[in-house]
Structures are given as C-alpha cells and as structure tokens.
Short mmCIF file of C-alpha atoms in Angstrom, two decimals:
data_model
loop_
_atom_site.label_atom_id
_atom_site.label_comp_id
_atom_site.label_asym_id
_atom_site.label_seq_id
_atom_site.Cartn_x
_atom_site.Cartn_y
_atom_site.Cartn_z
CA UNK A 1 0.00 0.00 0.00
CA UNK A 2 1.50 3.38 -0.95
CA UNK A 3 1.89 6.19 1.33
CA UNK A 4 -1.05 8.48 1.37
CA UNK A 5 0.19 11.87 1.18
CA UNK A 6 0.06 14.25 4.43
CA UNK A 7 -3.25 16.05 4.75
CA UNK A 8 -2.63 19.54 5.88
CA UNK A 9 -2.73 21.75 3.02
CA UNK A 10 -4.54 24.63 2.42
CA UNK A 11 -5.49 25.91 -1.62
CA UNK A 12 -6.00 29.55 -0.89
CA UNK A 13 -7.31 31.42 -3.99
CA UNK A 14 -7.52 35.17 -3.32
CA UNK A 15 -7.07 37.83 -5.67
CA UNK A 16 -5.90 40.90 -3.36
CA UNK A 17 -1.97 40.58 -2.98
CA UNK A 18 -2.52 42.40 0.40
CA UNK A 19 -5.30 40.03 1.94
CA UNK A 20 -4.19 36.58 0.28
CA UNK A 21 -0.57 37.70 1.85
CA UNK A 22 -1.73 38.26 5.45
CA UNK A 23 -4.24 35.12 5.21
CA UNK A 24 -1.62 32.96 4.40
CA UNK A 25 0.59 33.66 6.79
CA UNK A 26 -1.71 33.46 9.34
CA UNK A 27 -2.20 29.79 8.35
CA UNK A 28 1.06 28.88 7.70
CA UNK A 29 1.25 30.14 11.75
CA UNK A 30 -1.00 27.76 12.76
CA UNK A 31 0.86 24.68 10.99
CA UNK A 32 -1.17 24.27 7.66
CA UNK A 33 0.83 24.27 4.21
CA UNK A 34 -0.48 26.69 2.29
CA UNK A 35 -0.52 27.32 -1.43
CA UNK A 36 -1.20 30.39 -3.00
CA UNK A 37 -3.38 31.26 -6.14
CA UNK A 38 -4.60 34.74 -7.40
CA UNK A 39 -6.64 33.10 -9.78
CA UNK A 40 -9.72 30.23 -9.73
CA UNK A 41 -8.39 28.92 -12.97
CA UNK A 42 -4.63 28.41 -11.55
CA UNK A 43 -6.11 26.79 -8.43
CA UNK A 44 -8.29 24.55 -11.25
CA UNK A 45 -4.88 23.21 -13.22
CA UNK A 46 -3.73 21.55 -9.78
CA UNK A 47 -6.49 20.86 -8.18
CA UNK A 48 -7.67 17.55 -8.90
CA UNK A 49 -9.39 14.42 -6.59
CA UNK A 50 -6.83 13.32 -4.44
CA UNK A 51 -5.85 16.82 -3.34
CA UNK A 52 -4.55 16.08 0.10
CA UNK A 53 -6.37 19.00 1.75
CA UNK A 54 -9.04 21.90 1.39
CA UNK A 55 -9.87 24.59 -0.59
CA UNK A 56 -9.63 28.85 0.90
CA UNK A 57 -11.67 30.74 -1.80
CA UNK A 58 -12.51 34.61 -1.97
CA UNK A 59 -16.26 34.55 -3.83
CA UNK A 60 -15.94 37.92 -6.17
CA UNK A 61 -12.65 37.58 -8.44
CA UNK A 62 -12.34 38.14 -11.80
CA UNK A 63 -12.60 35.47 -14.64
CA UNK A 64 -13.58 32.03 -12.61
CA UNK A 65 -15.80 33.21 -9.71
CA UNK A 66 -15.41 31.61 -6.23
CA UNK A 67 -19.10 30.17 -6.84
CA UNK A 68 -18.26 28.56 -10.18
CA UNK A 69 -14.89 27.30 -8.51
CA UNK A 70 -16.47 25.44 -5.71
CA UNK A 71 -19.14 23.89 -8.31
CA UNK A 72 -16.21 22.78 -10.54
CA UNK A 73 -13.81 21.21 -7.91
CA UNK A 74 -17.64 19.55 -6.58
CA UNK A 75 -17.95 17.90 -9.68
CA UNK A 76 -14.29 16.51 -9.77
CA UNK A 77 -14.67 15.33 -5.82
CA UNK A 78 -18.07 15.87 -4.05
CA UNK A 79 -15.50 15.11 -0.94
CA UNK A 80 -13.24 17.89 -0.90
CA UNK A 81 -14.21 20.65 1.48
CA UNK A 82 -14.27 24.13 -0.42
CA UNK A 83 -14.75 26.88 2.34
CA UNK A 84 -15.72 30.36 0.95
CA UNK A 85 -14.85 34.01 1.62
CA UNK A 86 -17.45 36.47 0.89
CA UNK A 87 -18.48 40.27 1.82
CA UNK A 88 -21.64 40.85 3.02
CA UNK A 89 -23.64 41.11 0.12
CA UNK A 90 -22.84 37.74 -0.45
CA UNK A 91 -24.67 35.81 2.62
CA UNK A 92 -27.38 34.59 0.80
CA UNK A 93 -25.55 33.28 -1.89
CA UNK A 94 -22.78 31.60 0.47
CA UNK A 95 -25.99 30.15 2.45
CA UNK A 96 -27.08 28.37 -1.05
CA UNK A 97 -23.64 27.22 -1.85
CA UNK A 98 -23.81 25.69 2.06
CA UNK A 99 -27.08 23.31 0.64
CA UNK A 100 -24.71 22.28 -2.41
CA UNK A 101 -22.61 21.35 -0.23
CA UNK A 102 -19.61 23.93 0.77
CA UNK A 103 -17.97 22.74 3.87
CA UNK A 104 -18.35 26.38 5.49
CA UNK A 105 -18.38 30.44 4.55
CA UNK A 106 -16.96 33.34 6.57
CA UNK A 107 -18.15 36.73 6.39
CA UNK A 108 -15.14 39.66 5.72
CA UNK A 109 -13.35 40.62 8.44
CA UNK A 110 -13.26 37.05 9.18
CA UNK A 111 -12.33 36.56 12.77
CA UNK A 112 -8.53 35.14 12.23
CA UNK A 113 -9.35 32.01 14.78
CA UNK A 114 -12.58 31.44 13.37
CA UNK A 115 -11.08 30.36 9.76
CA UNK A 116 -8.01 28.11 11.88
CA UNK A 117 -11.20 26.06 13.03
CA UNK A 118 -12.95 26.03 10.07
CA UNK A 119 -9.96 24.77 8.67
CA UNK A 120 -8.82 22.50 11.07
CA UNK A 121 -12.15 20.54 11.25
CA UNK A 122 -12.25 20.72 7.09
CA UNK A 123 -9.11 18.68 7.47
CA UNK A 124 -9.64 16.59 9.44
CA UNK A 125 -12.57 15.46 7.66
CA UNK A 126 -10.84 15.55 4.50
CA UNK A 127 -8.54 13.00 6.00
CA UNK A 128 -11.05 10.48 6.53
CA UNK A 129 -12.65 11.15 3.75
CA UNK A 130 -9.57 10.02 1.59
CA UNK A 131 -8.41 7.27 4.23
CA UNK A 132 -11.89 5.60 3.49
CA UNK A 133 -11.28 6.16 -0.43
CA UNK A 134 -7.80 4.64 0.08
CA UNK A 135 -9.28 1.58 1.93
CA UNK A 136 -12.21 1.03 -0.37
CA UNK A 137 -9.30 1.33 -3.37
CA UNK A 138 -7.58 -1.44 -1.57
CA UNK A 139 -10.29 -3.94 -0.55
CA UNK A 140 -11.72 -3.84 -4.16
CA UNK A 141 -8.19 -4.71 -5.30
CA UNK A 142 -8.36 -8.52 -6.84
CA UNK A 143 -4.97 -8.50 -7.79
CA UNK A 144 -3.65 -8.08 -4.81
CA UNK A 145 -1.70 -11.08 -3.27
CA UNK A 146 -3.24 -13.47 -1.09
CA UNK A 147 -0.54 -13.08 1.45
CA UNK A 148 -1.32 -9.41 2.78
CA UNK A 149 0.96 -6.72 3.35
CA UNK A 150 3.52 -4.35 2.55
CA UNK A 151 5.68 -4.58 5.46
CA UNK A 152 9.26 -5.85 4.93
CA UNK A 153 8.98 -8.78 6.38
CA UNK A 154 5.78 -9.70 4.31
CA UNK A 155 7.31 -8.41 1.30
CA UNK A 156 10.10 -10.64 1.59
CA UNK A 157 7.97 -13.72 2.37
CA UNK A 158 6.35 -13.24 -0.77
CA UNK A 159 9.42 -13.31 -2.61
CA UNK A 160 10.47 -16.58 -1.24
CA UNK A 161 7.44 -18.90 -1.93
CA UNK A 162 8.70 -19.22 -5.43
CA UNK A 163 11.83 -20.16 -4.78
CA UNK A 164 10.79 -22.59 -1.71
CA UNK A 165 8.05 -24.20 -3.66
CA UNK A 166 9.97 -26.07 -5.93
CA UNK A 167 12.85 -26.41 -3.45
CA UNK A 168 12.94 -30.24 -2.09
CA UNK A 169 13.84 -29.15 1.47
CA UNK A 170 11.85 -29.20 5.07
CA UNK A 171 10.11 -26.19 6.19
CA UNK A 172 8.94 -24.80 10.04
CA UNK A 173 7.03 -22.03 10.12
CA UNK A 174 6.94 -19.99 13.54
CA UNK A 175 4.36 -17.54 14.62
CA UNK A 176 2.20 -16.63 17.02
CA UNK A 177 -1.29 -18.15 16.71
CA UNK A 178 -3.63 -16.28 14.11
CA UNK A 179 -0.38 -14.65 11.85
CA UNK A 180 -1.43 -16.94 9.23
CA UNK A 181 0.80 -20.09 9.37
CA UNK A 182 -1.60 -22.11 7.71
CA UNK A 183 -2.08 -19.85 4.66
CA UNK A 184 1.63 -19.17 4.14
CA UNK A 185 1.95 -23.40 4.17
CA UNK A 186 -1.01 -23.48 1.43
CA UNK A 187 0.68 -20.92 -0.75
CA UNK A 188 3.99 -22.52 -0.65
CA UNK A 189 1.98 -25.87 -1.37
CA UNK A 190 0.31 -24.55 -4.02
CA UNK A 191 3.17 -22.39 -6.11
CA UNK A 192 5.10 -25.78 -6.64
CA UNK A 193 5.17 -29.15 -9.06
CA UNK A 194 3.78 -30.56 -6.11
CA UNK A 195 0.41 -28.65 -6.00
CA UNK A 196 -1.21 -31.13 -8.04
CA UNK A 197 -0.79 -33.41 -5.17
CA UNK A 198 -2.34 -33.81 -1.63
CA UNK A 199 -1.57 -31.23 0.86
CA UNK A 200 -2.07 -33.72 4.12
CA UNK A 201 -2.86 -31.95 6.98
CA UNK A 202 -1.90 -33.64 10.62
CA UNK A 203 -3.03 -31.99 13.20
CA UNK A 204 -0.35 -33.00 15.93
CA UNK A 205 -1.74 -31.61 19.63
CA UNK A 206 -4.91 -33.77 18.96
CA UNK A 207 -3.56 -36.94 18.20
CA UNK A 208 -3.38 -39.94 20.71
CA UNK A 209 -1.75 -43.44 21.06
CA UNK A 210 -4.43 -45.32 18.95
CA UNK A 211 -4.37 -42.75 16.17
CA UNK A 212 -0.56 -42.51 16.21
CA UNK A 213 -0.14 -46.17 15.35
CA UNK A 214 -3.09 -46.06 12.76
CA UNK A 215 -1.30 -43.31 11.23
CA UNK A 216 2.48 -44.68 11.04
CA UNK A 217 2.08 -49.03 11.36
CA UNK A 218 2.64 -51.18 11.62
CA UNK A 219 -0.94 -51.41 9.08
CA UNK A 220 -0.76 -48.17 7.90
CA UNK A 221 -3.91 -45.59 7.57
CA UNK A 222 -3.88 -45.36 4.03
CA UNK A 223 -4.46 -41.63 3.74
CA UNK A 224 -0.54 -41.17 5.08
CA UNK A 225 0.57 -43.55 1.84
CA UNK A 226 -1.37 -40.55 -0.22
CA UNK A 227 1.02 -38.41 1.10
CA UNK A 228 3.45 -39.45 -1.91
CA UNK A 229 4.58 -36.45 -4.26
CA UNK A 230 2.89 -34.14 -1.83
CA UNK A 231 3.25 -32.26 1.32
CA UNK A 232 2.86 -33.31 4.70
CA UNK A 233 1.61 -30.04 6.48
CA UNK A 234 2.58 -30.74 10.67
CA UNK A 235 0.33 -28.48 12.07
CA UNK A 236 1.40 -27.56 15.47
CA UNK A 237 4.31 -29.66 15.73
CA UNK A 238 5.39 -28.04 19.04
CA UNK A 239 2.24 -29.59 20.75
CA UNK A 240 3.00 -33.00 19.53
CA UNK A 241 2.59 -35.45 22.50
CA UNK A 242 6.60 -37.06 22.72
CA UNK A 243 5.49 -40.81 21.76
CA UNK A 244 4.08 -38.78 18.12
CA UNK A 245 7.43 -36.83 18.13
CA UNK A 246 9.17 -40.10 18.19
CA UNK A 247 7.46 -41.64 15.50
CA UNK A 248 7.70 -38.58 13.27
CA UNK A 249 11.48 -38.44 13.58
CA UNK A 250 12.00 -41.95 12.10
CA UNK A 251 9.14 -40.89 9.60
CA UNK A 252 10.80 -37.98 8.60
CA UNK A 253 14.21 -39.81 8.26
CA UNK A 254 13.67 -42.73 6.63
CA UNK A 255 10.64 -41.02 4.33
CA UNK A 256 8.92 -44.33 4.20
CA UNK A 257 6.20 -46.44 5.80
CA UNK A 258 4.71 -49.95 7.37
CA UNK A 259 1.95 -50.78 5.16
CA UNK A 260 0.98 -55.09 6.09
CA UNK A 261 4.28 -56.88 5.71
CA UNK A 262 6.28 -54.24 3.07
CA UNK A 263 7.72 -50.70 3.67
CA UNK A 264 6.78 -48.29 1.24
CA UNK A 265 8.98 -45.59 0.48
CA UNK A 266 7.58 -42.32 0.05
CA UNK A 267 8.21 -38.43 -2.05
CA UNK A 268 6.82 -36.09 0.29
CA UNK A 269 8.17 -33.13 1.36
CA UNK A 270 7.19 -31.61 5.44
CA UNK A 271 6.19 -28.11 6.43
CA UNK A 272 5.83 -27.70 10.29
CA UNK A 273 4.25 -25.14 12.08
CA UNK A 274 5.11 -23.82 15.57
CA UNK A 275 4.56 -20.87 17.85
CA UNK A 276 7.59 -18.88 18.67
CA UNK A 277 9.66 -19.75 21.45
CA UNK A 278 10.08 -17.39 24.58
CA UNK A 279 13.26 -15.97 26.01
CA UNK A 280 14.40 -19.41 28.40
CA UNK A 281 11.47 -21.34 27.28
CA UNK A 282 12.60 -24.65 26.96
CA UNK A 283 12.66 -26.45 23.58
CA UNK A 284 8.96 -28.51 23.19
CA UNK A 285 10.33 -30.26 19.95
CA UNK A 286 12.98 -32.52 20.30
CA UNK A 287 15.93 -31.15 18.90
CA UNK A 288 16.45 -34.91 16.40
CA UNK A 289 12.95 -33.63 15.00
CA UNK A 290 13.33 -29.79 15.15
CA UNK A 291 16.70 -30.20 12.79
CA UNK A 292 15.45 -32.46 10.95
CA UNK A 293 12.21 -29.98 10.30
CA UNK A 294 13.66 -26.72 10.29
CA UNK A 295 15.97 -26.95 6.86
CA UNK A 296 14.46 -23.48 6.69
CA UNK A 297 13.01 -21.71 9.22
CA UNK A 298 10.31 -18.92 8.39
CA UNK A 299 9.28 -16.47 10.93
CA UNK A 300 5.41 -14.62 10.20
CA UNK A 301 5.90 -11.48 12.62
CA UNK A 302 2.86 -10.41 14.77
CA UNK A 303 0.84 -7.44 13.59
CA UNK A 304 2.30 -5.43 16.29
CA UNK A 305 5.49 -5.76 14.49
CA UNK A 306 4.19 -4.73 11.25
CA UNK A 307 1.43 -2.27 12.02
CA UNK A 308 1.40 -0.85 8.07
CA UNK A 309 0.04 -3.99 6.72
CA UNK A 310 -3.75 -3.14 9.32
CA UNK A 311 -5.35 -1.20 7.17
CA UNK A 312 -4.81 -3.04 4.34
CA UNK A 313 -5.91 -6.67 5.87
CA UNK A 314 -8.72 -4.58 7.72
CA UNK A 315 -9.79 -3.40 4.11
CA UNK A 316 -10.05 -6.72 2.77
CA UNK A 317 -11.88 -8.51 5.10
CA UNK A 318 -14.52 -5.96 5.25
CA UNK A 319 -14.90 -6.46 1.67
CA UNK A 320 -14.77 -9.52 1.55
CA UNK A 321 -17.25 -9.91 4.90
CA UNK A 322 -19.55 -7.17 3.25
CA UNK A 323 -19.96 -8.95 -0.23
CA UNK A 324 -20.66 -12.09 1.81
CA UNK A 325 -23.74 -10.83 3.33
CA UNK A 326 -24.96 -8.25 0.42
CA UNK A 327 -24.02 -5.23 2.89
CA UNK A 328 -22.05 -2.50 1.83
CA UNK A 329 -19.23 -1.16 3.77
CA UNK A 330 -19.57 1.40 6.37
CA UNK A 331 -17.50 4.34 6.65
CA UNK A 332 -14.72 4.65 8.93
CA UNK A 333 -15.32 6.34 12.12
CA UNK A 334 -12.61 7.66 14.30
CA UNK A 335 -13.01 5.36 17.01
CA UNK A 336 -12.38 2.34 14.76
CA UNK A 337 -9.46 4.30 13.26
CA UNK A 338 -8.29 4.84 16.49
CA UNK A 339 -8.13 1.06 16.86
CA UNK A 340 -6.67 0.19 14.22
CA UNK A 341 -3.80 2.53 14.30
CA UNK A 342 -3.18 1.64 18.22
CA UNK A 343 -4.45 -1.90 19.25
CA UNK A 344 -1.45 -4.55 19.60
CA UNK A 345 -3.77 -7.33 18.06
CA UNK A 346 -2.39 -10.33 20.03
CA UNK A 347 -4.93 -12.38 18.25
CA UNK A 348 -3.03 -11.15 15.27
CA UNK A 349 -4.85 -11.55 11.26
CA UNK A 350 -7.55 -13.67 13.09
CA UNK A 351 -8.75 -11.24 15.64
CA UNK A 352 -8.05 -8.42 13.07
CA UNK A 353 -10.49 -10.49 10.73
CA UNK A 354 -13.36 -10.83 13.30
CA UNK A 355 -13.07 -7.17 13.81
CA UNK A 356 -13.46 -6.08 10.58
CA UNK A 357 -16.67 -8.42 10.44
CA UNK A 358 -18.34 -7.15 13.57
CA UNK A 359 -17.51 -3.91 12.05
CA UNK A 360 -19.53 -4.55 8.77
CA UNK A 361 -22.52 -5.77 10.88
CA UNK A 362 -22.28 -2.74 12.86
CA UNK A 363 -21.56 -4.64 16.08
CA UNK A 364 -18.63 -2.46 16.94
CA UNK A 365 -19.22 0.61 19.42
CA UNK A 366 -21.88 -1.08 21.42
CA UNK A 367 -21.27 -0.70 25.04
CA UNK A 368 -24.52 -2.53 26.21
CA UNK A 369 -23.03 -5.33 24.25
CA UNK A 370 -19.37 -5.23 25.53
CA UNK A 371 -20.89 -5.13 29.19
CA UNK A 372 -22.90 -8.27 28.64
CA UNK A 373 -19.67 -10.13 27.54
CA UNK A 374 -20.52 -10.42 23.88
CA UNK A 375 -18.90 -9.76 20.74
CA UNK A 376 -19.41 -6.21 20.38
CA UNK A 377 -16.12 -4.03 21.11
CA UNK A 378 -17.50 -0.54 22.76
CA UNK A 379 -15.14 2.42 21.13
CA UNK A 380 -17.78 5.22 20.85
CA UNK A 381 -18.94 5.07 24.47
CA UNK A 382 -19.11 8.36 26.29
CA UNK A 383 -18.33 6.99 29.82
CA UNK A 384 -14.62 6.25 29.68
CA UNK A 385 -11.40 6.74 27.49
CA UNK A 386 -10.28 4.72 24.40
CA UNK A 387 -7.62 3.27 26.70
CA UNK A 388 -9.86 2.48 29.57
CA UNK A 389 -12.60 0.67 26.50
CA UNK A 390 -9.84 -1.41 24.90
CA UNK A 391 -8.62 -2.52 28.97
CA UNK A 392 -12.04 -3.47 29.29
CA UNK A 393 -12.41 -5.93 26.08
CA UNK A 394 -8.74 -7.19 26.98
CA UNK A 395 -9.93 -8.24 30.48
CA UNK A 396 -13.26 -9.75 29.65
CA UNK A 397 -11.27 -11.50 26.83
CA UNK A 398 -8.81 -13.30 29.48
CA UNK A 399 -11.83 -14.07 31.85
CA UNK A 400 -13.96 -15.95 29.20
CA UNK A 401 -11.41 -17.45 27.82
CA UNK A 402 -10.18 -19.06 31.48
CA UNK A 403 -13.78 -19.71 32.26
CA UNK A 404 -14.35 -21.40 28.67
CA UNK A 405 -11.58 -23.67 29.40
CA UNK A 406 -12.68 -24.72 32.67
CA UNK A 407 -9.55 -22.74 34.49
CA UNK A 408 -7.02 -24.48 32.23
CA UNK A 409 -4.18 -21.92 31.95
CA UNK A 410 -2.16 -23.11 29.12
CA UNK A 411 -5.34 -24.24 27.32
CA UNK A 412 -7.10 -20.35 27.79
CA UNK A 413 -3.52 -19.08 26.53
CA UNK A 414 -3.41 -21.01 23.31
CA UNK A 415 -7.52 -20.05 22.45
CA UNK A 416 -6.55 -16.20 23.21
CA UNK A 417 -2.80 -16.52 21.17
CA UNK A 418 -0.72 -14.69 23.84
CA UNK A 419 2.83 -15.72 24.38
CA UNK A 420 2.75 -16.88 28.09
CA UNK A 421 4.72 -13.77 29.03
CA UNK A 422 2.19 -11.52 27.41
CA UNK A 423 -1.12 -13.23 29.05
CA UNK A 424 0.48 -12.73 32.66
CA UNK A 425 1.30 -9.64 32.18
CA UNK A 426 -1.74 -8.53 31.12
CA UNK A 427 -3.36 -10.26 33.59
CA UNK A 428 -1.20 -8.42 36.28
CA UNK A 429 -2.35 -5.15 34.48
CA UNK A 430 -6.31 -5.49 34.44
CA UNK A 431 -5.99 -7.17 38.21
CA UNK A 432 -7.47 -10.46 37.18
CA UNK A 433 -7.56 -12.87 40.00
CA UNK A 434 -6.71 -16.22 38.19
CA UNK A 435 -6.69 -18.53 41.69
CA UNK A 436 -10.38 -17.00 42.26
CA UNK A 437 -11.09 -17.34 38.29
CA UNK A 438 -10.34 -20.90 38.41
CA UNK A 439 -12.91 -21.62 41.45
CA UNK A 440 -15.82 -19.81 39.38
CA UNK A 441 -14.87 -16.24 40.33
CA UNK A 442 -14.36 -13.25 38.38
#
C-alpha cells in the first residue's frame, strides 16, 4: 500500500496581494501548508481528486468566480471541502452554496481564529474522507496477493514462496497463533510441481496413542501412503505429545512407511508449524525432529510488528465480509481508526479479521453489548477513554477465555494466542484474580 500523502494543506485562492498575503501567513502560523493562487483557474490546473487537503476561496474575483470554482472542484470530488470568503452582500448566496454542499463560509473581516477552526475541522474530515477512499481502493483490489501486506517482512515472504516451492527441502514455520501459518503453508503448497498433489494436513496436539499407530504401522492408515509427491503439512508440531514426536522423527528420516508386511517408500516433502519460542522457554520439539524440520526456518511477525500492513488486511476482510452478506461497507469512524492505528492485536490476522466483520454488521461501538460479555467491542462510548474501553475488552477476553476452558491456563492461553509472558502480564495489568477465576470467580 503506498503512502497516502500528508493532509494539511490549504489551496487559498484570493485575488488581493494584500489580503491573500496576510491570510496565508496566518495559516502557515497555525501549521497548515499553504498554497497560493490569485486566480480560480490556476487553483483549477492543480487541483484535482486526491488533493490532500481543502480549498480557501474569496467569492468575487475576476474570470472564474469563487461560486463557479467550488461547483467545478464539486464535480471533480463531491468530498473535498471548499470553504468560501465572501463580503456581506454575499450571505445569501454563500448560504445556497452551504445546501450544495460547501464545507463552510466566513463573512469579511473574518475573525482570524474562526477560519483556523474552520480549517482544522475541514481537514480533518478531509482525512477520513480520503483514508476511506484509500481503503475502499484497496479492498476492491483482486490483484492483490493473497498473502497481505507491505511490510518488509511480508514483502520478503512473498518473494520466497517461489523459490521454496519447488525447493525439495523441510520447512517450520513460527508464529504466534492467528499470523497466518496455515495460509503461508497453502501458498507454498500450491506455487510448486507438487500442488497437483495432496496437501495432508496432521493436526499434531490432537492426536493420541491409537491414532498414532493407525497413522504410522505397523498397518498403515492409508491416507498417510497418499502423502506421496505431496506435502505433509505438521500443524502444530510443538504440541506433539513425545510418543508422536518419536514416531515422526524416524518418519521424517527414513521417508517411508509400514503398510501389512512391506515398507513403502515415500516423495513427500514436510512443512511444520510452531509458535515462537520465549526468552528461556525450553525447547517442546525434540531437537532430532526440530533439525530435521527446520531446513528453513520462516518467521510470520505479529501485527504489532508490522502495524502498516492493518489497514490493508482490515480493508479486505470488510470487503470480503460485506460482499458475503450483500451489505455495503460502512464508513470509517474515528473510534475504529483509532483502533486500528493503536491496538497490539495479540490475536493477530484472526482477531483483526473478526473485527473487521463485527464492524460490517455494525456490532462495533456497542457498550450494552461489551458489558454483557458479547462480541461487540465498545469504542464510541461516552463513559470512559479509548484506553480504559480497549482494557475493558482485553480483560473480559482473558476471563472468558479461562472460564471457557474450565480454568485451564495453558489451554485459555493457546484459544486467546498470547505468548505466556504476554497473558500474565496482562493479567497483572487489568488485576485479574486467576486462583479465584479458576474456582468460578471473576
């Protein structure tokens, strides 16, 4: 996504030398960029649709009038705020202008702090107004690619999955949960000569004893012989139970099977997923399978880490959430903005995702809801600060997600996707009492 111009800059079009001099600086005093034209039709060659600001005009100048400037810069962007400058004979025609649609007019002498407001609130709604443009530019974007972002580190993923498709070597993946392991596997999967081949998934924290030995033999399941040509995808390998750790290691190694009496040799090649490890966490894989896996190792950074890459991933899966259920997409509010520019997202692309959904089914900025423990994030509340709102959703997050699993720590840390570090400390923070929590306490 490209940089979107600042948006502080003032078009002032004024024909006296004297006034447009004295206006100007007055602006440029109060921290607008200002740009100076004595005539409408000069403003009109470089003002287009994405000017990244508003408009100053004077009504009576020769040529182009103020009037017929403001109706021509309306028909090349019914969004750009055009406030005008008239004497007093004028009102009545400023107050028509006003039901076309001019952001504001001031009567001369215009009180000098009077036009810094105007101007300051014409701004700032000019910047949302082109923020939403940008965003509905973006979502509507098809050929966009499937993995997100313009962050570095995205950027330079992308650039690898040719390469690594085709590349007969072992992949891990490590990422929080909800970065988007899973799709980056796919993608990798699917660039290849092995695409046309099964992608078997093996989900390793649920499997048991019974299914273990069904899997790997001696009789082997016969969905693991499928495997051959293909990619064995080892979802969560870090939460494989150590008698499935052993068996994958000789697996791995020997890239063959039992199946009845004969061992079957297999073409497959493995991509593991785990969650990052934390500073003097020890190992979960052992390290004759985590070598063996980790040929390469790719790392998918949390969104915290690349905070460009929000607004773009918001954009899309409001489109794509909006098309889904025939809506269209709402406009962006400050409060959501807010959000998006500041929240850490430890649920990462898959709390970002349900966001942008509750957003499109206007579910976001209902405090009744939040209170009740549902999925509606209060922003737009009146009683307390941004800060205070988003401490609130964090803490009744933790608590339902420790209630959910029965008081199970590690389990209520994997559903929320905090690093263990991170879900302690933020329990610290909003005072949750986790002994009490456990009992059936709040």
């Amino acid at each position: 996504m490209s940089e979107a111009a600042p948006v502080n800059r003032i078009a002032l079009v004024e024909d006296d030398e004297d006034l447009a001099r004295s206006t100007a600086q007055l602006l440029k005093l109060a921290g607008f960029e200002v740009t100076l034209f004595d005539r409408a039709q000069s403003a009109l060659d470089v003002l287009d649709a994405d000017w990244p600001g508003v408009v100053v005009t004077d009504v009576r100048m020769p040529g182009i009038s103020g009037i017929d400037l403001f109706r021509t810069l309306r028909e090349r962007d019914a969004e750009l705020p055009v406030v005008l400058i008239t004497g007093h004979g004028d009102v009545d025609m400023a107050v028509d202008m006003l039901k076309s649609g001019a952001w504001d007019f001031l009567t001369k002498p215009f009180d000098p702090d009077g036009l810094v407001t105007v101007c300051a609130r014409a701004i700032r709604a000019r910047e949302l107004a082109l923020e939403n443009r940008q965003l509905r530019a973006l979502a509507g974007d098809e050929a966009a690619p499937v993995l997100l972002g313009q962050s570095p580190s995205i950027r330079r993923l992308r650039e690898m999955i040719p390469m690594l498709a085709n590349a007969d070597i072992d992949i891990l993946i490590e990422g929080e949960t909800g970065t988007g392991k899973d799709l980056l596997a796919r993608l990798i999967h699917r660039s290849g000569k092995r695409s046309r081949r099964r992608f078997l998934p093996l989900p390793c924290a649920g499997m048991d004893e019974a299914l273990i030995t069904r899997t790997f033999g001696p009789a082997s399941d016969p969905a693991i012989l499928a495997v051959d040509r293909g990619t064995l995808y080892l979802d969560d390998v870090d939460r494989a139970p150590p008698r499935l750790q052993d068996r994958l290691i000789s697996f791995v190694e020997k890239r063959s099977v039992e199946s009845g009496p004969n061992e079957v040799p297999l073409d497959f090649r493995v991509i593991a997923t785990s969650l990052p490890l934390e500073e003097g966490e020890a190992m979960p894989v052992q390290p004759a399978l985590f070598y063996r896996l980790a040929a390469m190792r790719l790392v998918l950074p949390p969104l915290r880490e690349r905070r460009e890459d929000v607004s773009l991933l918001f954009a899309r899966f409001a489109a794509a959430c909006a098309q889904r259920l025939g809506r269209n997409v709402p406009p962006l509010s400050n409060a959501v903005r807010t959000r998006l520019a500041t929240h850490d997202w430890p649920g990462n692309v898959r709390e970002l995702r349900n966001f942008a959904e509750l957003f499109v089914m206007d579910l976001v900025g209902d405090p009744a809801g939040a209170d009740a423990g549902g999925d509606s994030v209060a922003l737009d509340g009146e009683q307390a600060s941004l800060a205070e709102r988003v401490d609130a959703f964090e803490r009744g997050e933790i608590v339902q997600a420790v209630r959910a699993t029965g008081g199970e720590i590690g389990a209520a840390i994997r559903a929320l996707g905090l690093p263990r570090k991170t879900f302690y400390y933020k329990v610290a923070k909003h005072g949750i009492d986790l002994p009490s929590l456990k009992k059936g306490g709040s």
